[in-house]
XYZ file of C-alpha atoms in Angstrom:
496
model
C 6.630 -44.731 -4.627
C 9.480 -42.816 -6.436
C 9.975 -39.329 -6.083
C 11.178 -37.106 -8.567
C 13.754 -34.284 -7.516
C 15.999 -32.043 -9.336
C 19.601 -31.632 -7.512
C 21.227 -28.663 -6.683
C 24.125 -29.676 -9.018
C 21.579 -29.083 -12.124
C 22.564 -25.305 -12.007
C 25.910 -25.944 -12.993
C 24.062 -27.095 -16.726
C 22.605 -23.513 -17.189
C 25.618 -22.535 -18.606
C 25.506 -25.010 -21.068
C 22.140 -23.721 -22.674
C 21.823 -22.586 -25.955
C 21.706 -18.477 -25.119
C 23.224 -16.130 -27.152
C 24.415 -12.945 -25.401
C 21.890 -10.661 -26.228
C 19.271 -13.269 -25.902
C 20.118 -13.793 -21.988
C 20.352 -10.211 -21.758
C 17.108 -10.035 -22.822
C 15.768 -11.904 -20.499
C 16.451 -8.944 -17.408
C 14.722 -6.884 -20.124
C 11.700 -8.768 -20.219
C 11.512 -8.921 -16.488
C 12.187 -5.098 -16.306
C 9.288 -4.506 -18.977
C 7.025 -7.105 -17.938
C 7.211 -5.351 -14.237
C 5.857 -1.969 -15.624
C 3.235 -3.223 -17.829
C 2.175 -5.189 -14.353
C 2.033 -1.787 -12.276
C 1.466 0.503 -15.199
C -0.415 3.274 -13.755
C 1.429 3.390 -10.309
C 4.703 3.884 -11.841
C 3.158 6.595 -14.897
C 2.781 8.688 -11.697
C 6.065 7.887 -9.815
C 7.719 8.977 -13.517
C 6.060 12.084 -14.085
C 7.356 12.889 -11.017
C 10.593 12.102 -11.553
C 10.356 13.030 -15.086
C 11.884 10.342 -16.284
C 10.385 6.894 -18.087
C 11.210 3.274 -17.764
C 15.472 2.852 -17.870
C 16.874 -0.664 -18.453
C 20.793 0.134 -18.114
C 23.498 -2.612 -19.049
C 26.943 -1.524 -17.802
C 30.351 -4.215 -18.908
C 33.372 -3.575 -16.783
C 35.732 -5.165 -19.026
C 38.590 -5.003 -16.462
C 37.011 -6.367 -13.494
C 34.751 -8.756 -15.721
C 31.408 -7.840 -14.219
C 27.832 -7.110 -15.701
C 25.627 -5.316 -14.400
C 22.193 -4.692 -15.400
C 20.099 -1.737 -13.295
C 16.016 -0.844 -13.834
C 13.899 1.897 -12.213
C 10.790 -0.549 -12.754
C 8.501 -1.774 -10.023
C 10.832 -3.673 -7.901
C 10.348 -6.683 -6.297
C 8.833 -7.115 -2.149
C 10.127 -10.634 -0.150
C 7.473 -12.509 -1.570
C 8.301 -11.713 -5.286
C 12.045 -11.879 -4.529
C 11.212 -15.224 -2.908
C 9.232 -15.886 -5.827
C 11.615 -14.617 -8.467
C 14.499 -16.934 -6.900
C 12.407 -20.352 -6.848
C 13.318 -22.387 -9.791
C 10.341 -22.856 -12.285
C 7.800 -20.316 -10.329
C 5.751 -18.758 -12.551
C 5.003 -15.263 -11.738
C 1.331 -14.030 -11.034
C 0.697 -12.736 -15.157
C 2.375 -16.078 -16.977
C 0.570 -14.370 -20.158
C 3.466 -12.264 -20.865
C 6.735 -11.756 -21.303
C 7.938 -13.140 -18.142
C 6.239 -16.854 -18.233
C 8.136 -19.764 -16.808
C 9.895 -18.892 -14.116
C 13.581 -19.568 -15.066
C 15.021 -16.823 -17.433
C 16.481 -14.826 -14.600
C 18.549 -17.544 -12.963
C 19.348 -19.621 -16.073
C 20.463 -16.499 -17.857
C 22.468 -15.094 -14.855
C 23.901 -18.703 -13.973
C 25.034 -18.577 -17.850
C 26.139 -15.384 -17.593
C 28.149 -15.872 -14.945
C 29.394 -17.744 -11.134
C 28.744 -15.351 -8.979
C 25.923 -12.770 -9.117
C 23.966 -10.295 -6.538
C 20.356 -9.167 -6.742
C 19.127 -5.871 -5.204
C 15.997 -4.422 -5.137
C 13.162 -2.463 -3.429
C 9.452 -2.148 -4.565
C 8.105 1.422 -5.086
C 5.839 2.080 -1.606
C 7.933 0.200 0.357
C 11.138 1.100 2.947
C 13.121 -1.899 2.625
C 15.683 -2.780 -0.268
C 16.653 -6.187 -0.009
C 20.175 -7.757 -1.397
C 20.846 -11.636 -2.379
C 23.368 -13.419 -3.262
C 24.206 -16.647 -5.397
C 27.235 -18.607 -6.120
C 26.281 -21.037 -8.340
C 29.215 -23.325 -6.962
C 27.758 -23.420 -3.320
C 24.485 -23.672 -4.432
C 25.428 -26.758 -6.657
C 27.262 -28.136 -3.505
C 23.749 -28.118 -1.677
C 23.626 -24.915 -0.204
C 20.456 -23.385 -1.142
C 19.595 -21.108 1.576
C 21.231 -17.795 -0.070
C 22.288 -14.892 2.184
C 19.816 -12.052 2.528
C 20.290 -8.591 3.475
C 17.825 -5.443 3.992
C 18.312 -2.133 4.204
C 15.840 0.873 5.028
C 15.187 2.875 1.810
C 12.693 6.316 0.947
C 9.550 4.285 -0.506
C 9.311 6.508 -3.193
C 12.465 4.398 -4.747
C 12.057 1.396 -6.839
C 14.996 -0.965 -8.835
C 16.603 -3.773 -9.250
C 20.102 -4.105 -10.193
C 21.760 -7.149 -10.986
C 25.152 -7.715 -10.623
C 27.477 -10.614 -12.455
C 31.239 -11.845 -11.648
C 33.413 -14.529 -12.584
C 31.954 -14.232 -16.081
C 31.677 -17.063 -18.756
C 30.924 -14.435 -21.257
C 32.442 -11.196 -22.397
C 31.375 -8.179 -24.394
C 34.201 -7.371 -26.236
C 34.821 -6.139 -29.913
C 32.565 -7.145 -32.858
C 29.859 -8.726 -30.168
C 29.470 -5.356 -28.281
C 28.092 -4.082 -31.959
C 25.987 -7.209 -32.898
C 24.340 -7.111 -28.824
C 23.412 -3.591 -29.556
C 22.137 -4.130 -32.671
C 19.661 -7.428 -31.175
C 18.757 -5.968 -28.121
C 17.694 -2.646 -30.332
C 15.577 -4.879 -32.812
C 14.200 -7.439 -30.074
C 12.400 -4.382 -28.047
C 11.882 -1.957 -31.185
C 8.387 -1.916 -30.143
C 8.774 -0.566 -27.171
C 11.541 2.095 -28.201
C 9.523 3.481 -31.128
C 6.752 3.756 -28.729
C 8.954 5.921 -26.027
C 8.034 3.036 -23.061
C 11.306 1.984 -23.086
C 14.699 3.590 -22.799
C 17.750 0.945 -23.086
C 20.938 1.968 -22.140
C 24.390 0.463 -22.734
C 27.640 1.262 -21.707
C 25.805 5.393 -20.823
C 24.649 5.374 -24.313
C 20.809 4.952 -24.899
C 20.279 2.267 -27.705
C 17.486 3.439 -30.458
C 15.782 1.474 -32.887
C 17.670 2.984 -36.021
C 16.093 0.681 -38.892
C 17.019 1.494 -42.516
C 13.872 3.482 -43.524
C 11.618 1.149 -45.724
C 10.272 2.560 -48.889
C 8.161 0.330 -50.127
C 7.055 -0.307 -54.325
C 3.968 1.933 -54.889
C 0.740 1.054 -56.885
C -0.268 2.620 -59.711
C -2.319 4.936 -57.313
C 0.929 5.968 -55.086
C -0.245 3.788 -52.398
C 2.801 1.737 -50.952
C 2.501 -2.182 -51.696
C 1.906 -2.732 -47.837
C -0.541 -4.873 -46.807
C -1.847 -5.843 -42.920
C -2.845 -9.583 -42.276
C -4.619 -11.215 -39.852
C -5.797 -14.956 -39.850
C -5.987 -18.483 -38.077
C -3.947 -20.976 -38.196
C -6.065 -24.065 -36.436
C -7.393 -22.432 -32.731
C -4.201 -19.749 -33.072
C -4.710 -16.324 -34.439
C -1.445 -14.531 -36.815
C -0.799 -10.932 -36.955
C 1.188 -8.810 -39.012
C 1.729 -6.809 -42.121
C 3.849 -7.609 -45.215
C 5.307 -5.114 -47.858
C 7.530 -5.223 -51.080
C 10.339 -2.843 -50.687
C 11.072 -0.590 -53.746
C 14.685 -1.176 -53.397
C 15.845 -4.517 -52.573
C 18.834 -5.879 -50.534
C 19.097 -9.063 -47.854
C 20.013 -7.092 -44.983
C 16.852 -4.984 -45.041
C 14.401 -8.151 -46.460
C 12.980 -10.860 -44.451
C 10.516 -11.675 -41.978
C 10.460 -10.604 -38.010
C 8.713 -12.787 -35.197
C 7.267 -11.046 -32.362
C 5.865 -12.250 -29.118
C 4.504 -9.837 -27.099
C 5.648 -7.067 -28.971
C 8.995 -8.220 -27.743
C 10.574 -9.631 -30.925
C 11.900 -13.163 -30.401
C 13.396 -13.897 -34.014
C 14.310 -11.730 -36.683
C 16.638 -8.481 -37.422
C 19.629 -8.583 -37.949
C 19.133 -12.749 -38.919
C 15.564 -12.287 -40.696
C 13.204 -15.593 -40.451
C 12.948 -16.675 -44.090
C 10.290 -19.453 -44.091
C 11.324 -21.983 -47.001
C 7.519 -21.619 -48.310
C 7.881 -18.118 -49.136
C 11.593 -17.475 -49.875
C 12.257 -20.747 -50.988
C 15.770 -23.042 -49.755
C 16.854 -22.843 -46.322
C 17.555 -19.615 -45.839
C 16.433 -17.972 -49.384
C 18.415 -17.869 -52.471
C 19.851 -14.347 -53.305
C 16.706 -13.812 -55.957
C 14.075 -10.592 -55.746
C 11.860 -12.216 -53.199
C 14.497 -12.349 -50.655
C 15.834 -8.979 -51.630
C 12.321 -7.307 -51.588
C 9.622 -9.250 -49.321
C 9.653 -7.728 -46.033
C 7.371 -8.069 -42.962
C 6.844 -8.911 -39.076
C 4.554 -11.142 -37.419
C 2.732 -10.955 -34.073
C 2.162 -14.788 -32.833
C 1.167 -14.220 -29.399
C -1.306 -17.361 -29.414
C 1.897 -19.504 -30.190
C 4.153 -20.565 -26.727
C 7.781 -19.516 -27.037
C 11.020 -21.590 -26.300
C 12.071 -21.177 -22.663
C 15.053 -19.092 -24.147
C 12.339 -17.054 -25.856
C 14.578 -17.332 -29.356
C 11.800 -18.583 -31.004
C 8.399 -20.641 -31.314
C 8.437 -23.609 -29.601
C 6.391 -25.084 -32.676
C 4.348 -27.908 -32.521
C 4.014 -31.144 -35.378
C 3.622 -29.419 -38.602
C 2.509 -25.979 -36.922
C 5.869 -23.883 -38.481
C 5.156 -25.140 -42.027
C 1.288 -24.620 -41.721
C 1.982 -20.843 -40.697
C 4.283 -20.496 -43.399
C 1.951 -21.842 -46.408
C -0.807 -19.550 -44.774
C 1.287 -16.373 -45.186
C 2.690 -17.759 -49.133
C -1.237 -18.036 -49.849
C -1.998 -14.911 -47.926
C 0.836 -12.565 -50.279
C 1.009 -14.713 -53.105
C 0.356 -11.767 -55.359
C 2.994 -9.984 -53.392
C 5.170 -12.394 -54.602
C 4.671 -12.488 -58.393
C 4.963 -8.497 -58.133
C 8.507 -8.823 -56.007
C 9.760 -10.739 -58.983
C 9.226 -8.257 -61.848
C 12.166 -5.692 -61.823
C 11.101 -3.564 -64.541
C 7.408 -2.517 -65.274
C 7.656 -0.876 -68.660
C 4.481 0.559 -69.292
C 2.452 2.961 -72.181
C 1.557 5.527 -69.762
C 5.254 5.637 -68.438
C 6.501 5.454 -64.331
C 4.181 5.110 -61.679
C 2.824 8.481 -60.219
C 3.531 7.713 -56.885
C 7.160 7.266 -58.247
C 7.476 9.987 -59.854
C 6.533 12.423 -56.771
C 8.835 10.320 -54.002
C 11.276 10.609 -57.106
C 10.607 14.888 -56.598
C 10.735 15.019 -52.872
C 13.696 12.552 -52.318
C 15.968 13.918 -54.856
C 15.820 16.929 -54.482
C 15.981 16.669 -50.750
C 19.330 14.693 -51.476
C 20.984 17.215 -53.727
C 20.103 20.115 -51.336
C 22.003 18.125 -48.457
C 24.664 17.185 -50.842
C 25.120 20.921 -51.980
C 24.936 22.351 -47.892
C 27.823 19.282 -46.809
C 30.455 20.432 -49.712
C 29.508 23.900 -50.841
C 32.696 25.515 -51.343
C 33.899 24.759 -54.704
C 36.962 22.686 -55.290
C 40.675 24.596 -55.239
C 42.787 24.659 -57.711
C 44.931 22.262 -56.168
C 41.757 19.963 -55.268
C 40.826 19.632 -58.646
C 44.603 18.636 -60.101
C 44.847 16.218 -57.403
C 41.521 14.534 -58.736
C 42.970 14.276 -62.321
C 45.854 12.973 -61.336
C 43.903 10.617 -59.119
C 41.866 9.556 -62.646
C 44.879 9.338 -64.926
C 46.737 6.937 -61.769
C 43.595 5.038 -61.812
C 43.272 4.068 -65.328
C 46.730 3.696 -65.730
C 47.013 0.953 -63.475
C 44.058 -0.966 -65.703
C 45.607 -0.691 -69.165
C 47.820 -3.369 -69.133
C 44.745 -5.608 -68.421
C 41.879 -7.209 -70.223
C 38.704 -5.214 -69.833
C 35.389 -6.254 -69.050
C 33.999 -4.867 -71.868
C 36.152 -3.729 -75.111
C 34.001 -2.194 -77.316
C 33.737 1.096 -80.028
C 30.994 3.986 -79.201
C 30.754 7.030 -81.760
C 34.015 6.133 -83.479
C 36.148 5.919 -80.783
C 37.844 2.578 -78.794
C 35.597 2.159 -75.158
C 37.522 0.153 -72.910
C 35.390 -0.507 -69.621
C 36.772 -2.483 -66.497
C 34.360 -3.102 -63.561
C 36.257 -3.692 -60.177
C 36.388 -4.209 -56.756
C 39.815 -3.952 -56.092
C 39.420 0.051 -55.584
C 38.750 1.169 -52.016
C 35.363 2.471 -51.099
C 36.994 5.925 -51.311
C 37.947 5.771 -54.518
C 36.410 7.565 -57.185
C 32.779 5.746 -58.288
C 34.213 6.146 -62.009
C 37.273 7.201 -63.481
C 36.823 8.221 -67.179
C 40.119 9.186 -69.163
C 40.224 10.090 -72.713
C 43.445 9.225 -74.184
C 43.979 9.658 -78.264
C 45.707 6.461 -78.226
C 44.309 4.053 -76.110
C 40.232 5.564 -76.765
C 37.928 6.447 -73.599
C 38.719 4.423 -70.829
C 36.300 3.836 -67.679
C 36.974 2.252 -64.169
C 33.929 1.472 -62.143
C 34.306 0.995 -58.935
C 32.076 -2.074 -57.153
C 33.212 -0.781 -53.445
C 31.703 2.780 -53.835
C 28.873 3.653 -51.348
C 26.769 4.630 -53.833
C 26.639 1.177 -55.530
C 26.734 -0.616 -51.739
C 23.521 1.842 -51.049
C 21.899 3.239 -53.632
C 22.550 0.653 -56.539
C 20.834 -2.713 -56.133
C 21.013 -5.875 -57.696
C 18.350 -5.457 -60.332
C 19.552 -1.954 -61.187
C 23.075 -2.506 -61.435
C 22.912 -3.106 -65.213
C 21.134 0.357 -65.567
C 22.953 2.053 -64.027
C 26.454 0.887 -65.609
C 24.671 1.049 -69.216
C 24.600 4.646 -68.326
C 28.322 4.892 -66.983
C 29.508 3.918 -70.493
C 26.754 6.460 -71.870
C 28.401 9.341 -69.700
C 31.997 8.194 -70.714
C 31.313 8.604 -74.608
C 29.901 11.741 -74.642
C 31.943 12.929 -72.376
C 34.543 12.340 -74.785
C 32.727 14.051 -77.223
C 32.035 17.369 -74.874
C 35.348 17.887 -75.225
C 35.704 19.060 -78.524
C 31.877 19.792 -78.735
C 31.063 23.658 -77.289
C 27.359 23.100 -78.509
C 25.830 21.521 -75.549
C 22.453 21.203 -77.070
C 24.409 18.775 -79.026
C 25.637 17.099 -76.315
C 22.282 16.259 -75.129
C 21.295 15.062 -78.415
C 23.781 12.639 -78.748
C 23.231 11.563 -74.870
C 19.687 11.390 -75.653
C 20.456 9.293 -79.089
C 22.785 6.566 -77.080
C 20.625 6.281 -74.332
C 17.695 5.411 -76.455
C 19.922 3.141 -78.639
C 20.711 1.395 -75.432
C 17.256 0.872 -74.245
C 16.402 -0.595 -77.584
C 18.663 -2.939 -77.331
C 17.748 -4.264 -74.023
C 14.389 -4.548 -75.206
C 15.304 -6.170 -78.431
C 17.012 -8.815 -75.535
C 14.342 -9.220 -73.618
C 11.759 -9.899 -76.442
C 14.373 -12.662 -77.831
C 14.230 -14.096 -74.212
């Protein structure tokens, strides 16, 4: 008989596993969590006491090159630190978050060389303090150093501490571990059973808010699912966001409620977005939703679903079948109907702007100088200087006069949106600018062409209000161009 072993020198290769930062972070997180939905009610009482909540704090010391990672959860007794420190030993509830035994030494080992664990279980008087360096370990010495300590049994923690680091958290990775760690435990921020810390600061789940397409009723097009895929049940909802953009579109995975793929890199299953990824069309900039899949075992670096055969693809036709309405209605940009806009458009189209023109009016209300307002024509006149010696994008006439229209992206973001000049020689000229906020924003793929159909609208009569005091006239011709305009783009579409 042969007898299979695993050596000691194995936990060298834990560094070599396919982590991302955030994702071995998460696994202390999932430990910390996992330990208070275990001994819920015990510590409810130990926090209202304290009046405080669950804390997961992650502190970098970028000079010294350690990590440490500190809870006020349950804590851990010898047994479950004995437990917690054997190699592939599941823990009592394998059902959850915590479920094969590994993430806290294969994420610590990839973390780092050299790490301490120190902990004490609420009820009881002793903390207790090991130690592992992977090196020794590896060598064959597995019997790690332990050391107690007599403690109040009213405390309960467990702080981890890493050195001689493989990783760092430095520059644009400090933003992007925020921003994963904030979207991977979302569930249990927006419910207040969670507060993450990094770096002092507590870490919220700041999501752009989703406004989704409304019905003809004012009801947003959200919808809740729930069905089988062979013996394995899906949750989730899906929705068709009124404004679209790839950053806030996509699918989330969850696992549970701890999400395990998704935000900021959305899941796009090729049967519902299409290629690899999605193409840059209205389904990927409007289809939006998150999925529970609790039924479904996750990869040991909980980054995924460990799927089986053709299990992905048969989850992903059963959610294209599921919202295949959704779909057709993502891909119409324009309703135009007799009865004119939706009414559940027209009163978020009440609330929101004039919300947003009160704010506007109470963060600038002291009317331009003077000075302020020379500076801004001279700003203009600079501007559209600097285009005149180029072709434009469009070179047109409007109401008699030369319209010269150049849409860039060489202006900085805090540039003027539009500069309009009205020169007797050269005709009205307008620069858009493509790096303004409000186009970045507010302006999104599918209304772009509105919305600079209107710039040129704005430019001619502006022209035009010069000369013209009568502004019901103004409005009149504004009116007249506008519908001109729209005629035309009908005209367009009914040729297509």
């Amino acid at each position: 008989m042969t007898e299979f072993t695993l050596g000691h020198g194995s936990i060298r290769s834990y560094k070599r596993l396919s982590y991302t930062p955030w994702h071995a972070l998460a696994e202390f997180v999932d430990n910390s969590t996992q330990s208070y939905f275990d001994h819920r009610d015990e510590l409810d009482r130990a926090f209202e006491i304290e009046g405080t909540t669950l804390r997961v704090a992650i502190q970098y010391d970028g000079s010294a090159e350690t990590l440490e990672i500190a809870d006020n959860s349950y804590g851990m007794d010898q047994p479950t630190l004995t437990r917690a420190m054997t190699v592939g030993e599941p823990p009592p509830n394998p059902t959850g978050r915590s479920r094969y035994g590994m993430g806290l030494k294969t994420s610590a080992c990839w973390l780092g060389d050299f790490w301490t664990l120190r902990t004490t279980q609420l009820g009881e008087e002793i903390e207790y303090t090991v130690t592992v360096d992977v090196e020794k370990v590896a060598s064959g010495e597995s019997s790690l150093p332990l050391e107690t300590t007599t403690v109040e049994p009213s405390t309960h923690y467990t702080i981890i501490t890493i050195s001689e680091m493989h990783v760092s958290f430095r520059g644009r990775r400090v933003g992007k571990t925020k921003d994963y760690l904030a979207s991977m435990y979302r569930e249990d921020i927006r419910g207040d059973n969670l507060e993450l810390v990094w770096q002092g600061e507590r870490i919220g789940w700041e999501y752009p808010p989703r406004q989704f397409l409304m019905d003809n009723d004012g009801a947003p097009r959200r919808r809740d699912l729930e069905f089988d895929v062979g013996d394995r049940t899906v949750r989730g909802w899906v929705g068709i966001l009124e404004k679209g953009g790839r950053s806030q579109a996509g699918f989330s995975i969850f696992h549970s409620k701890r999400m395990v793929r998704g935000f900021p890199e959305t899941w796009r299953p090729e049967e519902v977005f299409g290629q690899e990824q999605g193409s840059n069309n209205l389904i990927n900039q409007r289809i939006v939703g998150e999925f529970h899949l609790d039924d479904f075992p996750v990869t040991h670096t909980k980054d995924d679903i460990l799927w089986s055969d053709e299990e992905e693809v048969a989850v992903e036709r059963a959610i294209r079948d599921e919202i295949a309405d959704y779909l057709v209605l993502a891909e119409k940009t324009r309703v135009r109907t007799k009865s004119g806009p939706q009414v559940g458009s027209v009163r978020k189209a009440k609330e929101t702007i004039g919300q947003d023109v009160a704010r506007a009016q109470q963060s600038d209300s002291t009317p331009p100088t003077e000075e302020a307002t020379a500076e801004a024509a001279n700003e203009i006149d600079a501007t559209t200087k600097r285009y005149l010696t180029t072709e434009a994008d469009i070179d047109t006439t409007m109401l008699g006069r030369r319209l010269r229209a150049y849409f860039t992206g060489e202006e900085p973001p805090e540039a003027m949106f539009a500069a309009t000049a009205i020169d007797v020689e050269e005709g009205v000229l307008v620069v858009a600018n493509l790096r303004h906020p409000f186009l970045n924003e507010v302006v999104t793929a599918e209304s772009l062409d509105l919305y600079l159909r209107l710039l040129l609208i704005d430019a001619a009569t502006l022209a035009e209000s010069a000369e013209w005091v009568d502004s019901s006239r103004w409005l009149h011709l504004r009116d007249s161009l506008m519908r001109t305009l729209a005629q035309s783009s009908m005209d367009a579409s009914t040729d297509a």
